[in-house]
Short mmCIF file of C-alpha atoms in Angstrom, two decimals:
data_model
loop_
_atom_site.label_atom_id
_atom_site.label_comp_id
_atom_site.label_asym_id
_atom_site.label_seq_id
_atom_site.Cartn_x
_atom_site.Cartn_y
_atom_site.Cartn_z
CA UNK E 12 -44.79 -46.45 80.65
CA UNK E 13 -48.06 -46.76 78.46
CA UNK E 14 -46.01 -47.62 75.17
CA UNK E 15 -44.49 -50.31 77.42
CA UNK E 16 -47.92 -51.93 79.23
CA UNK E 17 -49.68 -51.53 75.50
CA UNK E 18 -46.58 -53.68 74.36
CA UNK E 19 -46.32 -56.36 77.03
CA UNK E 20 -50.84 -56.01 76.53
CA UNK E 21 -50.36 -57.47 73.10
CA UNK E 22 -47.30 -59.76 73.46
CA UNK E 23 -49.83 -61.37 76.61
CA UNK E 24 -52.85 -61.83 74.10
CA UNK E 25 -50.49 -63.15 71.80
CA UNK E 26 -49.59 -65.91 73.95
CA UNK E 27 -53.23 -66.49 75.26
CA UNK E 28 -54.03 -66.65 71.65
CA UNK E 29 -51.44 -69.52 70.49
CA UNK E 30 -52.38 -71.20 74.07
CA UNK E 31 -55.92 -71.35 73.15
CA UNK E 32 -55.11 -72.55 69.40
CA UNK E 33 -52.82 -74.88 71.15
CA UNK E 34 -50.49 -73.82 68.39
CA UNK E 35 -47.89 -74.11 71.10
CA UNK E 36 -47.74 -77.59 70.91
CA UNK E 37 -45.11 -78.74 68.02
CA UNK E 38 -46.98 -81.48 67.32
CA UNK E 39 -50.25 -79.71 66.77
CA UNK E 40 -48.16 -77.90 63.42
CA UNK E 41 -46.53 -81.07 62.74
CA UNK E 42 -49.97 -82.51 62.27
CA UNK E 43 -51.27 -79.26 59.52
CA UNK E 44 -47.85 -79.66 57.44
CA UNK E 45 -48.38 -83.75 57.63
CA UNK E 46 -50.98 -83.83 54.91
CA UNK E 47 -50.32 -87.15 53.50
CA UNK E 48 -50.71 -88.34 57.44
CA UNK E 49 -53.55 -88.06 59.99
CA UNK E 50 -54.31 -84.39 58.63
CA UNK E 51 -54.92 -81.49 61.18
CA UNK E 52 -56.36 -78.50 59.64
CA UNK E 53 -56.09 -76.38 62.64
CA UNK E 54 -53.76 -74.24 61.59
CA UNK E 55 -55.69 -72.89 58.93
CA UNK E 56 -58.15 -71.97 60.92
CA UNK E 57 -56.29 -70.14 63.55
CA UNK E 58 -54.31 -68.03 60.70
CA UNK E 59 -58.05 -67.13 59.10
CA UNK E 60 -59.32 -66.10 62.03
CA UNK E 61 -56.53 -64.10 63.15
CA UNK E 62 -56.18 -62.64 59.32
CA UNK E 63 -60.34 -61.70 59.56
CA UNK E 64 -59.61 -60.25 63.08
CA UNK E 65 -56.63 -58.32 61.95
CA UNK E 66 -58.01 -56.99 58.42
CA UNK E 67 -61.14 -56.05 60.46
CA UNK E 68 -59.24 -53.84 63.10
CA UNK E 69 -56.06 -52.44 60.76
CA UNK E 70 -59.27 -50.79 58.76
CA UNK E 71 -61.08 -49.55 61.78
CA UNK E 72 -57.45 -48.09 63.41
CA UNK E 73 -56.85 -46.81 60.19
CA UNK E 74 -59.93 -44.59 60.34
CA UNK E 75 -59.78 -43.97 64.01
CA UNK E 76 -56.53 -41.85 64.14
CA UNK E 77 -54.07 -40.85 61.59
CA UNK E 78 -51.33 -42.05 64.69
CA UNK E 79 -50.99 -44.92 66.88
CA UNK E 80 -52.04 -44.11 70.64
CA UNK E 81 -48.70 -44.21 72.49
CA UNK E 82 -46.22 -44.00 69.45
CA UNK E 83 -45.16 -40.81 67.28
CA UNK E 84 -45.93 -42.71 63.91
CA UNK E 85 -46.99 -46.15 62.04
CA UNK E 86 -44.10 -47.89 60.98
CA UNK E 87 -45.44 -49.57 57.98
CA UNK E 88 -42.89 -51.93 56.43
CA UNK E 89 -41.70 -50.29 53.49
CA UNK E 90 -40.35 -53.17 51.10
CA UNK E 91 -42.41 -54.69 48.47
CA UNK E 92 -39.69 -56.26 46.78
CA UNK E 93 -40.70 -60.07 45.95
CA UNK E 94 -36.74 -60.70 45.38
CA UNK E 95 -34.29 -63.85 45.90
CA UNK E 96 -34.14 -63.03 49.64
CA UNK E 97 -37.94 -63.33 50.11
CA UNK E 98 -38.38 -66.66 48.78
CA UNK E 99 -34.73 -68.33 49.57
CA UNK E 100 -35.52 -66.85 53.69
CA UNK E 101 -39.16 -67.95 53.51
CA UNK E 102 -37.66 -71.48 52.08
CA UNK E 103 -35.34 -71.58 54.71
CA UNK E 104 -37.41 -70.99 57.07
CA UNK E 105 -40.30 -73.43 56.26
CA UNK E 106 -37.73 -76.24 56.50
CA UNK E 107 -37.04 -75.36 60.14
CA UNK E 108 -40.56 -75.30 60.48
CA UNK E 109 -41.31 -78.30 59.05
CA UNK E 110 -38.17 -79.99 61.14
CA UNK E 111 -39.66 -79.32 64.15
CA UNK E 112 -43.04 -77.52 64.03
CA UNK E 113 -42.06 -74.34 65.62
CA UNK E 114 -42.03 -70.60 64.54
CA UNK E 115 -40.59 -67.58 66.35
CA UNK E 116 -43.92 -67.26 68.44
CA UNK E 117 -45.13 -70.26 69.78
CA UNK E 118 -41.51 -70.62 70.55
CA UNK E 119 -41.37 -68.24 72.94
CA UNK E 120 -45.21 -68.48 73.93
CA UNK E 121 -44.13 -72.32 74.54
CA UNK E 122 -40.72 -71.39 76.18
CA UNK E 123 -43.29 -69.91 79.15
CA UNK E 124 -44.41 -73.46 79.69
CA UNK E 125 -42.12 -75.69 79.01
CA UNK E 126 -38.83 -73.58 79.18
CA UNK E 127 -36.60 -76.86 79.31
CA UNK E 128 -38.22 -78.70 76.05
CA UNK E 129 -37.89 -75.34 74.20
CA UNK E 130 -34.25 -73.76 75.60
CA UNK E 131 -32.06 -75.20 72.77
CA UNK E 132 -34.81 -74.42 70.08
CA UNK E 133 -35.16 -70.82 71.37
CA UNK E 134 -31.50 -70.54 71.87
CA UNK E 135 -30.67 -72.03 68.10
CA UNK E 136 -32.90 -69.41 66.59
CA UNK E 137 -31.81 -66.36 68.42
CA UNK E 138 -27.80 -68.01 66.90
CA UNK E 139 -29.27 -68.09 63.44
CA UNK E 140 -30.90 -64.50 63.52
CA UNK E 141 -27.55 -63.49 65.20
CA UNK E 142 -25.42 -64.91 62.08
CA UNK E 143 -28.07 -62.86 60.26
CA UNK E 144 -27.10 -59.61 62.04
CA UNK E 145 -23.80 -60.90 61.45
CA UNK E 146 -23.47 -61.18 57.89
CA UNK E 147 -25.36 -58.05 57.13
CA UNK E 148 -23.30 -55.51 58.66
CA UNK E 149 -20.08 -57.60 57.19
CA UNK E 150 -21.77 -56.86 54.12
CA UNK E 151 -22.65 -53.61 54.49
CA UNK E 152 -18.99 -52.71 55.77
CA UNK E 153 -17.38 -54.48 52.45
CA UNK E 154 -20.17 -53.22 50.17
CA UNK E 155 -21.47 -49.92 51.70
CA UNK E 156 -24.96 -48.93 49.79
CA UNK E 157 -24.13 -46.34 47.48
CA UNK E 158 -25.66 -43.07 47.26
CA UNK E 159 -27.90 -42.57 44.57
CA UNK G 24 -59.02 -85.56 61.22
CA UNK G 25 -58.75 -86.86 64.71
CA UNK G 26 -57.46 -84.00 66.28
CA UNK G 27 -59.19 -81.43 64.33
CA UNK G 28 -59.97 -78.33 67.09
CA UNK G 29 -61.91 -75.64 65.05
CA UNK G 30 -63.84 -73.63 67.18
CA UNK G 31 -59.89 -73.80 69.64
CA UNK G 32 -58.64 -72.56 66.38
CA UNK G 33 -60.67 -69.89 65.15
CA UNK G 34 -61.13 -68.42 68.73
CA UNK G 35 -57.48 -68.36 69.06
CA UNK G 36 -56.39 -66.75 65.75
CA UNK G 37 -59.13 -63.99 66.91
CA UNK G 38 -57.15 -63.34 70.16
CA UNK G 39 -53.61 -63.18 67.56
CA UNK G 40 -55.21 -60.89 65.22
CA UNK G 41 -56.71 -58.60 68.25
CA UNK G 42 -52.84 -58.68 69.66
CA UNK G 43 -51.80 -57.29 65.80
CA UNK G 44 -54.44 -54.94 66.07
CA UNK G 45 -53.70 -53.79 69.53
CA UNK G 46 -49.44 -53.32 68.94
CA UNK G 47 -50.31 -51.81 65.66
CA UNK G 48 -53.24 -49.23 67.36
CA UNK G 49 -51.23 -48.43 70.35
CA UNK G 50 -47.45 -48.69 69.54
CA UNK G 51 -47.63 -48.31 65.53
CA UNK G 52 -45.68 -51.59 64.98
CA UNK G 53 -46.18 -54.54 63.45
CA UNK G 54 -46.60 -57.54 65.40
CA UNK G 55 -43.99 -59.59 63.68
CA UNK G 56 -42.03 -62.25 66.37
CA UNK G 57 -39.44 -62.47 64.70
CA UNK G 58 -38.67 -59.02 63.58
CA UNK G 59 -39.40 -57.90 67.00
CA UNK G 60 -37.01 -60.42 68.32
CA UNK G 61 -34.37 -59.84 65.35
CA UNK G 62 -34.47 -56.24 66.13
CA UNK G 63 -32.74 -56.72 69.64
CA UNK G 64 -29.59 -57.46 67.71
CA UNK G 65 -29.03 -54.05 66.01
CA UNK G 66 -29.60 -52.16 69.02
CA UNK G 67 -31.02 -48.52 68.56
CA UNK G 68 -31.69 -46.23 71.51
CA UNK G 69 -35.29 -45.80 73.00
CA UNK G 70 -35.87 -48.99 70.76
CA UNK G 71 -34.94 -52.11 73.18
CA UNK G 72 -37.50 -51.89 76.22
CA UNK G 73 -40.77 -52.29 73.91
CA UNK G 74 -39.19 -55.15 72.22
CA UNK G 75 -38.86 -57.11 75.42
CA UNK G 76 -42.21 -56.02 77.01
CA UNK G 77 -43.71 -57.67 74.34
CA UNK G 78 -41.56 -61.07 74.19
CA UNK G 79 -42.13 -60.80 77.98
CA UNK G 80 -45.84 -61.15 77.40
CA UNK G 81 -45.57 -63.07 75.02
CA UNK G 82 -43.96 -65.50 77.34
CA UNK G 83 -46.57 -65.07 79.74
CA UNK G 84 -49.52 -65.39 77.85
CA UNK G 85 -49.78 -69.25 78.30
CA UNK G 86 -49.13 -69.45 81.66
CA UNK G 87 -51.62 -66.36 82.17
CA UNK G 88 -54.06 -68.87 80.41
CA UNK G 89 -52.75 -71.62 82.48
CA UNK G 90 -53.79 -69.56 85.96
CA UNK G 91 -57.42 -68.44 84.71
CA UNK G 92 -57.79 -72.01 84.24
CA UNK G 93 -57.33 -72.76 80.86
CA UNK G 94 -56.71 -76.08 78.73
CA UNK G 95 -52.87 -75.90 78.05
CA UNK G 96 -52.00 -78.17 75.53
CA UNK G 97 -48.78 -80.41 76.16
CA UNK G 98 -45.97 -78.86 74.85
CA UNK G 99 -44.44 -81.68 72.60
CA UNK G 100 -41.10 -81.99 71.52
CA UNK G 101 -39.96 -84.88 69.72
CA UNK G 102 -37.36 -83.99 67.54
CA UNK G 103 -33.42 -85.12 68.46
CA UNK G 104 -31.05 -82.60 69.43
CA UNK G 105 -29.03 -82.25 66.21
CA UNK G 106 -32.69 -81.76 64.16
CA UNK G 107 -33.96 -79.04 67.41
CA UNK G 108 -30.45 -77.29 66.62
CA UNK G 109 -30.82 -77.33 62.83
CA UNK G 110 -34.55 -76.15 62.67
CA UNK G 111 -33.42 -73.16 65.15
CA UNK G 112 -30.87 -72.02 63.07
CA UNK G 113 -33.07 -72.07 59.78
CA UNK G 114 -36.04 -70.80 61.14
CA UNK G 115 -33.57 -67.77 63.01
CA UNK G 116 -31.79 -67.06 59.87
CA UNK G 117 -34.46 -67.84 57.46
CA UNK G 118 -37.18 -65.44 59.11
CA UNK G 119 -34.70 -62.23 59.08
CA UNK G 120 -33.46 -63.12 56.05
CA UNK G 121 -36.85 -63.22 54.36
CA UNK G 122 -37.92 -60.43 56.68
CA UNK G 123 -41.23 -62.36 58.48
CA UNK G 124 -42.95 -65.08 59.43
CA UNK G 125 -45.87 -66.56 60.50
CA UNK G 126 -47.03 -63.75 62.49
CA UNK G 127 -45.33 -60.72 60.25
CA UNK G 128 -46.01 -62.34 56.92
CA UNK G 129 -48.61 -64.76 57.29
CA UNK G 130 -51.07 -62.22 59.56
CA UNK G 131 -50.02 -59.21 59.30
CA UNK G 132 -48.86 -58.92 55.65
CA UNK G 133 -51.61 -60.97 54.75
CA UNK G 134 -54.29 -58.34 56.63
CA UNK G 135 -52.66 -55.52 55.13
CA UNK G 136 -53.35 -57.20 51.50
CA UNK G 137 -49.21 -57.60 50.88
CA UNK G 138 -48.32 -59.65 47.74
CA UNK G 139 -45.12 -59.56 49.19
CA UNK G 140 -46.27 -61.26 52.53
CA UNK G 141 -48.27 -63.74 50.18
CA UNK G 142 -45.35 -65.13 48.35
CA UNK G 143 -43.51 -65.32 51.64
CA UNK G 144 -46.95 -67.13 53.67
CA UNK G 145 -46.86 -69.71 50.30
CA UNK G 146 -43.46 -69.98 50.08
CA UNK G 147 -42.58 -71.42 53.85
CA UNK G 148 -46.12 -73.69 54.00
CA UNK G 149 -44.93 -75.42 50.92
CA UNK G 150 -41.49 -75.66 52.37
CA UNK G 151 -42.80 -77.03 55.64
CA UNK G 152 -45.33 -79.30 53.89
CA UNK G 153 -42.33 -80.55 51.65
CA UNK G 154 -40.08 -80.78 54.61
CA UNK G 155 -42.63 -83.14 56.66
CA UNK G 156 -43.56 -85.24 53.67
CA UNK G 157 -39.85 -86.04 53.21
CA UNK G 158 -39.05 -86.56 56.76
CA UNK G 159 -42.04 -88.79 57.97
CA UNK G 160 -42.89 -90.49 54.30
CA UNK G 161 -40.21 -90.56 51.93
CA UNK G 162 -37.58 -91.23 54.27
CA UNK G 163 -40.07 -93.10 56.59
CA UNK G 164 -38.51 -91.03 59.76
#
């Protein structure tokens, strides 16, 4: 169970985190990316202080224990690729940012509080990671990785 | 600068970097939305129950906030329905495809000193400033 309660722990100060930042709020992102409007520079704030925070305590883990507390291993991401996928996904994904002013997080943070305003958001970009899914293991059934 | 919060924002983006630090100190992983979400669609045992504990809190949070007795902000969508559906599909597909986002790439990545995570965290700000500028200025929406 404490893998589960450490996971829900951090998922709940996630949430209190974009509440407080009222990055919830679409319009509060709208207002960062609308630079040649009434400017909102927010957003940069909340990402330093949550990139301080995190630098600060991914060092002090680091030296605290060589594994995490209720897991068998870190699962660093491995790629470090800066390929077409990076930058065409990241692309793509900015524009549905900028289209609405919502990212994966204070999607679902938001869908807490205002579940009807968010459903067909929320529901849209579970379809589009879905087609994702999709694609990728019609690819890899067509085009199976070859061993080296 | 009208609605300029800073002291909202910075005390916020401490609570999302402590939630990083937390998932990353207790359950190894990287607090990533929408990897964590993405990775509910290629099942793998012993994998699933974690995921949604998280987006479960996640979902929470706010309200949690909410009941201690917290300023909420309005939640405020304005967009039609064809744009809400359009900007879900790109932001779905777009975040696995480019394998983060604001919470993988931008803090995360960005914490761990990534240049990878960099050139995604520049990549979708100018694409969202771009997108807004065109939308509300050049074609006066």
């Amino acid at each position: 169970m404490r893998p589960l309660s450490s996971a829900f722990a951090a998922g709940l100060l996630l949430g209190v985190g974009l509440a407080v930042s009222q990055m919830v709020n679409p319009a509060k992102v709208i207002g960062f990316l609308d630079v040649a409007g009434a400017w909102d520079p927010s957003l940069l704030f909340v990402l330093g202080g949550a990139v301080v925070a995190a630098t600060i305590g991914f060092g002090l883990a680091g030296r605290l224990t060589a594994t995490p507390l209720f897991a068998e291993a870190f699962r660093s991401p491995t790629s470090r690729a800066i390929d077409l996928r990076l930058i065409a996904g990241s692309a793509l994904f900015g524009v549905g940012w900028g289209l609405v002013g919502l990212c994966p997080g204070p999607a679902i943070a938001g869908f807490g509080l205002a579940p009807g305003s968010l459903a067909l958001f929320v529901a849209a970009m579970l379809a589009g990671m879905g087609v994702f899914s999709l694609s990728e293991s019609l690819l890899m059934q067509r085009h199976p990785p070859r061993s080296a | 600068m009208a609605n300029f919060t800073p002291v909202a924002a910075i005390v916020g983006g401490v609570l999302v970097g402590l939630a990083a630090v937390l998932l990353w100190l207790a359950n190894g992983r990287i607090a990533g939305i929408s990897g964590i979400v993405g990775g509910l669609m290629t099942p793998q045992r012993g994998d699933l129950a974690w995921r949604f504990a998280f987006i479960l809190g996640l979902a929470a949070g706010p309200l949690l906030y909410a009941g201690l007795g917290g300023a909420v902000p309005a939640v405020e969508v304005t967009p039609s329905i064809p744009l809400l559906v359009a900007g879900g599909l790109l932001v779905g597909y777009g975040t696995r495809l480019g394998g983060g986002c604001t919470s993988g790439h931008g803090v995360c990545g960005l914490a761990r000193l990534s240049p990878r995570s960099l050139a995604a965290t520049v990549t979708f700000l100018v694409a969202g400033l771009v997108t807004v500028f065109i939308a509300r200025h050049a074609l006066g929406a």
